[in-house]
mmCIF file of C-alpha atoms and ligand atoms in Angstrom:
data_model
loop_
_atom_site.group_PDB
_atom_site.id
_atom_site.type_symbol
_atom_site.label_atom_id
_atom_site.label_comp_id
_atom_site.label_asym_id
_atom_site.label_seq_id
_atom_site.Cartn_x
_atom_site.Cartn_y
_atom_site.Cartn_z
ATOM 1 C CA UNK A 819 -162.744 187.479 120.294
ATOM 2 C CA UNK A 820 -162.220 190.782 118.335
ATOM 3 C CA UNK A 821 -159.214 191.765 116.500
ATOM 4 C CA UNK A 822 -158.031 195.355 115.046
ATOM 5 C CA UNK A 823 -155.590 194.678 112.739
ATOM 6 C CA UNK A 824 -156.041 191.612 110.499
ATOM 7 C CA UNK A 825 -153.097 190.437 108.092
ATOM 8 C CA UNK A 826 -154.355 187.934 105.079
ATOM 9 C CA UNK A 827 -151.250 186.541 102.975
ATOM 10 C CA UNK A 828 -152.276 185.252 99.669
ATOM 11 C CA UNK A 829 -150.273 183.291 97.093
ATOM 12 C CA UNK A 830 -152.050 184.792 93.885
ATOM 13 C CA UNK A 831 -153.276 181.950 92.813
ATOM 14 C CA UNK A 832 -156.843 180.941 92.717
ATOM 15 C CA UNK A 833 -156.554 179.128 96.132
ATOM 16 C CA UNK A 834 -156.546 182.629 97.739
ATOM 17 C CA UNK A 835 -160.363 183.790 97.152
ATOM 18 C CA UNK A 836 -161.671 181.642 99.959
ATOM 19 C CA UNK A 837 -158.730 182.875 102.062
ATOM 20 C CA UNK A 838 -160.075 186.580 101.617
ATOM 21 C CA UNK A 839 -163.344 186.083 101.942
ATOM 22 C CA UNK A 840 -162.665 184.118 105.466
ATOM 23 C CA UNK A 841 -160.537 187.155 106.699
ATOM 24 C CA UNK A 842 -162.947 189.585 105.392
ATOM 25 C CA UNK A 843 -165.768 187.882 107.196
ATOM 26 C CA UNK A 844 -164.029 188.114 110.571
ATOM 27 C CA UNK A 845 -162.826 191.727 109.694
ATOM 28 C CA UNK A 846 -166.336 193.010 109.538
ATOM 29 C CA UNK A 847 -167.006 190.931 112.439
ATOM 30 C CA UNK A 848 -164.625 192.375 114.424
ATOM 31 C CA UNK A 849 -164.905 196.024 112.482
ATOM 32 C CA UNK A 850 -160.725 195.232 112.091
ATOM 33 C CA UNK A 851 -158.479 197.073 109.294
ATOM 34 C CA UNK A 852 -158.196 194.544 106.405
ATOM 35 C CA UNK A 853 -154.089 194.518 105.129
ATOM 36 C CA UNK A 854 -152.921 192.097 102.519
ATOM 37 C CA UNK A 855 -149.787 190.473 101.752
ATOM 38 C CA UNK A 856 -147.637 188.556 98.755
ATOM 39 C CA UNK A 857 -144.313 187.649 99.083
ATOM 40 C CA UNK A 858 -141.787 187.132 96.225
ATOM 41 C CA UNK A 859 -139.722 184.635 96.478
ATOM 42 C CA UNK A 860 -136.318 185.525 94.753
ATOM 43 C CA UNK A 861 -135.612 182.672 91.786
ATOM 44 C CA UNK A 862 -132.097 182.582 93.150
ATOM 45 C CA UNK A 863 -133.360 181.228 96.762
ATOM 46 C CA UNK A 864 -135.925 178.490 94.774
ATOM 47 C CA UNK A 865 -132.628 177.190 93.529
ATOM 48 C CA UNK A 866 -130.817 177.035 96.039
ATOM 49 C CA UNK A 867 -128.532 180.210 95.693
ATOM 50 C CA UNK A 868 -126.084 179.173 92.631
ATOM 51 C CA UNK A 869 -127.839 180.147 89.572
ATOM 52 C CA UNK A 870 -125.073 180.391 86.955
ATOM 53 C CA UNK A 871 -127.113 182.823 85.010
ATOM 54 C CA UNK A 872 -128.481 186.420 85.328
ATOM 55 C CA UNK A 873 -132.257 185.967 86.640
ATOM 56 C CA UNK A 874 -133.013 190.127 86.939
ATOM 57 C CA UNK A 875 -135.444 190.579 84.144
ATOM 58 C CA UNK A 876 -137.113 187.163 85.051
ATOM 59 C CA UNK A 877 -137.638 188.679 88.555
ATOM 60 C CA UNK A 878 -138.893 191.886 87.379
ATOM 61 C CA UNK A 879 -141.490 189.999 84.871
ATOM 62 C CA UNK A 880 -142.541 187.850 88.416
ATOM 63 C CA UNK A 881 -142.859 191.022 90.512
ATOM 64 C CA UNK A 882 -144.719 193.159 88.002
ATOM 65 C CA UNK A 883 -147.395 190.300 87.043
ATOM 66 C CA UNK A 884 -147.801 189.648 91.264
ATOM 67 C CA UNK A 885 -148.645 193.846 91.355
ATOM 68 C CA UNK A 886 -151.213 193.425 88.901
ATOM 69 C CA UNK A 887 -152.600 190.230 90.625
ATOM 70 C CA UNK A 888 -152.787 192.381 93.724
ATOM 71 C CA UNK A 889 -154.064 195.186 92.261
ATOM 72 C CA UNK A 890 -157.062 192.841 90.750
ATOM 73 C CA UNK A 891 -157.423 191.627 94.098
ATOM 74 C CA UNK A 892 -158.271 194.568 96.265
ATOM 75 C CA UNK A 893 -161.013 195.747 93.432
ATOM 76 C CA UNK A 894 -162.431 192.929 94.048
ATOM 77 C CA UNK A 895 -162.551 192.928 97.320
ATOM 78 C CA UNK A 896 -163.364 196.301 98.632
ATOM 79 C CA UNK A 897 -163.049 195.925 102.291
ATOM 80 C CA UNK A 898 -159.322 195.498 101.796
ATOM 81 C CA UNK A 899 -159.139 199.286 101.099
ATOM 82 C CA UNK A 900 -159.744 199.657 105.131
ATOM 83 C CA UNK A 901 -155.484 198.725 105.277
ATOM 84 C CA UNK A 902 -152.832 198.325 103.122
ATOM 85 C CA UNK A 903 -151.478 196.191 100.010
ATOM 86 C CA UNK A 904 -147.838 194.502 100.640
ATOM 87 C CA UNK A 905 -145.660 193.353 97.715
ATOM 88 C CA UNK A 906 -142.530 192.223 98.593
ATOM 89 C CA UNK A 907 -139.135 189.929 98.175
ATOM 90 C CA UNK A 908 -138.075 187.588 100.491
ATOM 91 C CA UNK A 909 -138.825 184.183 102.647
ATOM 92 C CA UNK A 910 -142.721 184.479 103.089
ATOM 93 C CA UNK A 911 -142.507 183.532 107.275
ATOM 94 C CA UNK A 912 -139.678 186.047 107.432
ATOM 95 C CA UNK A 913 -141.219 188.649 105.933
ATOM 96 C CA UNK A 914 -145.014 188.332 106.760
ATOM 97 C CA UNK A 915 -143.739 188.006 110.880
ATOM 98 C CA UNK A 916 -141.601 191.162 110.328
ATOM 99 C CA UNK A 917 -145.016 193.021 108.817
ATOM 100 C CA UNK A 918 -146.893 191.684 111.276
ATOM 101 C CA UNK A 919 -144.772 193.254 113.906
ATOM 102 C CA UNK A 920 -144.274 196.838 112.222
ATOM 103 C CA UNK A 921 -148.013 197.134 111.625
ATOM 104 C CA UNK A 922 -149.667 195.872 114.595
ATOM 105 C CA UNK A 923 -151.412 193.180 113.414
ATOM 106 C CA UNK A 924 -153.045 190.648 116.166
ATOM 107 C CA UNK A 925 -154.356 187.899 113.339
ATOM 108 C CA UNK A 926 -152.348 186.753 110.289
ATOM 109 C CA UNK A 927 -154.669 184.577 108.246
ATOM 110 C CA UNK A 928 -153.645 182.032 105.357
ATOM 111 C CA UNK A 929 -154.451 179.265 103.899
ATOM 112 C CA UNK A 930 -153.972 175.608 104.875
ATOM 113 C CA UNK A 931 -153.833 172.559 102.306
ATOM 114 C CA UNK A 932 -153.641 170.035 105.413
ATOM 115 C CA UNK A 933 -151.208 168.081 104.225
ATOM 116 C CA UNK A 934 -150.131 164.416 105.031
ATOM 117 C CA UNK A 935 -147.527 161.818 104.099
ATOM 118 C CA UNK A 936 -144.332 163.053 102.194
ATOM 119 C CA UNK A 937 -145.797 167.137 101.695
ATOM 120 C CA UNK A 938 -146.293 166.874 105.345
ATOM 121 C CA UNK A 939 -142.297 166.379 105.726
ATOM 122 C CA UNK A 940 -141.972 168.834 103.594
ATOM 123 C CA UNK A 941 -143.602 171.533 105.301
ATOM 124 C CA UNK A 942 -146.137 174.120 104.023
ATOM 125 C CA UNK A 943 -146.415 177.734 104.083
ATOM 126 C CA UNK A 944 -148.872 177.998 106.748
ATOM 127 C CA UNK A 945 -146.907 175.335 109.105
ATOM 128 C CA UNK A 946 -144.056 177.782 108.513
ATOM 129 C CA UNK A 947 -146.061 181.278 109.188
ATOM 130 C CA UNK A 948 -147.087 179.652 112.353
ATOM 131 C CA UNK A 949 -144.013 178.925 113.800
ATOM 132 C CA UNK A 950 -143.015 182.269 116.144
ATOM 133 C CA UNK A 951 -145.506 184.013 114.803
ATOM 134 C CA UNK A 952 -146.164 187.619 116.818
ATOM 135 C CA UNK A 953 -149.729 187.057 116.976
ATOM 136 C CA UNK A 954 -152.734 184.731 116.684
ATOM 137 C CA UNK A 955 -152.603 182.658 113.175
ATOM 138 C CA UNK A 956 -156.026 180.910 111.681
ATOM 139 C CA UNK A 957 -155.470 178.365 109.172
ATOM 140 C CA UNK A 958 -158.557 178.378 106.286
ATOM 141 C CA UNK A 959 -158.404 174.917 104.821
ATOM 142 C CA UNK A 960 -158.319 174.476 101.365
ATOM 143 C CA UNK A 961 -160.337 171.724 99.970
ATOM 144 C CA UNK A 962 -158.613 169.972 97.395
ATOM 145 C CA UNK A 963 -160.925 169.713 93.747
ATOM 146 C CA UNK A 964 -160.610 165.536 94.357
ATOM 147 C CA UNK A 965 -161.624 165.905 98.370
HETATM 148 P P1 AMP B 2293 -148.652 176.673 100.507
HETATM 149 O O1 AMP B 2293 -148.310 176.014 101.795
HETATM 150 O O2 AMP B 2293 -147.459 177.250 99.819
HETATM 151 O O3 AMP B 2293 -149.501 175.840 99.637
HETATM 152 O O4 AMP B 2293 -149.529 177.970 100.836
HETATM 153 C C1 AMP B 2293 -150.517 177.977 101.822
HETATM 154 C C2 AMP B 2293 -150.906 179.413 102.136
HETATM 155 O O5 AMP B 2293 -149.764 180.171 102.502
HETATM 156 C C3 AMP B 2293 -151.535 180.210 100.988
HETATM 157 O O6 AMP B 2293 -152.924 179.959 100.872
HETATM 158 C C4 AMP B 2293 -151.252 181.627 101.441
HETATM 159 O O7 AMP B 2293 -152.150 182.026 102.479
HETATM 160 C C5 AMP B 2293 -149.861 181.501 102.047
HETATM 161 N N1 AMP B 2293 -148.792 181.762 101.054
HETATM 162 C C6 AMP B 2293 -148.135 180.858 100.287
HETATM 163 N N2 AMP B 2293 -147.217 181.454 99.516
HETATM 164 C C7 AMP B 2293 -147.290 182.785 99.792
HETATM 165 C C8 AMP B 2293 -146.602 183.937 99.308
HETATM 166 N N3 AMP B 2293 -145.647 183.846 98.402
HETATM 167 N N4 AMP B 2293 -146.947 185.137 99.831
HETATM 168 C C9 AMP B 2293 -147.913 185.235 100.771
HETATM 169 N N5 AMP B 2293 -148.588 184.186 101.262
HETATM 170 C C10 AMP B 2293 -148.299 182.980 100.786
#
């Protein structure tokens, strides 16, 4: 199966490099554009809405440090350069469905911890991105240090 546009959401943290490279693999695969994606969740929304303080500079610092991230990210990988970088606020399943939709894209990828027990109740990212998602989704499981 080929795809043309492929959408790879990464957290930032070090759990995202085997993300890429999976995405990257089926991009050249598939000669696909490469586009990739970090959301920012607002502080206010991690606590539930009623912050009795003023969190602006806070979410500033956050946004600028995930720019650079992304910045060091598509240096290092190259093919991402064949679509385009995405930094932006909101509910990551909200947002990365609404991209997906503007920009055409036929394969989100992310990455899956395969959760059980009490996390599993809790949901995960990639449970959530899955969930009325415009387009094919592909889980990359992420092996735990201890598996
Ligand atoms: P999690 O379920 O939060 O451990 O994250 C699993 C996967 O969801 C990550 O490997 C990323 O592919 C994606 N993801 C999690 N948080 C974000 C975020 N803020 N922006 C974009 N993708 C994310």
């Amino acid at each position: 199966m080929s795809y043309e546009h492929i959408l790879v959401a990464v957290d930032l943290t070090e759990e995202c490099d085997p993300v890429i490279k999976k995405a990257t693999q089926l991009a050249l695969n598939s000669n696909a554009k490469l586009s990739l994606v970090h959301i920012v969740e607002p502080m206010a929304m991690a606590f539930g809405g009623d912050v009795p303080m003023d969190l602006s500079q806070l979410q500033q610092q956050q946004f600028d440090q995930a720019k650079e991230k992304l910045e060091a990210l598509k240096l290092k990988y190259p093919e991402v350069k064949t679509g385009d970088s995405h930094l932006t606020y909101g509910q990551p399943r909200q947002e990365i469905h609404q991209l997906a939709k503007e920009h055409k894209v036929d394969l989100i990828v992310v990455g899956s911890h395969g959760r059980h027990g009490l996390s599993l109740l809790l949901g995960s990212t990639a449970n959530d991105v899955l969930h009325g998602a415009p387009c094919d989704v592909l889980a990359v499981r992420l092996i735990k240090r201890t598996e």
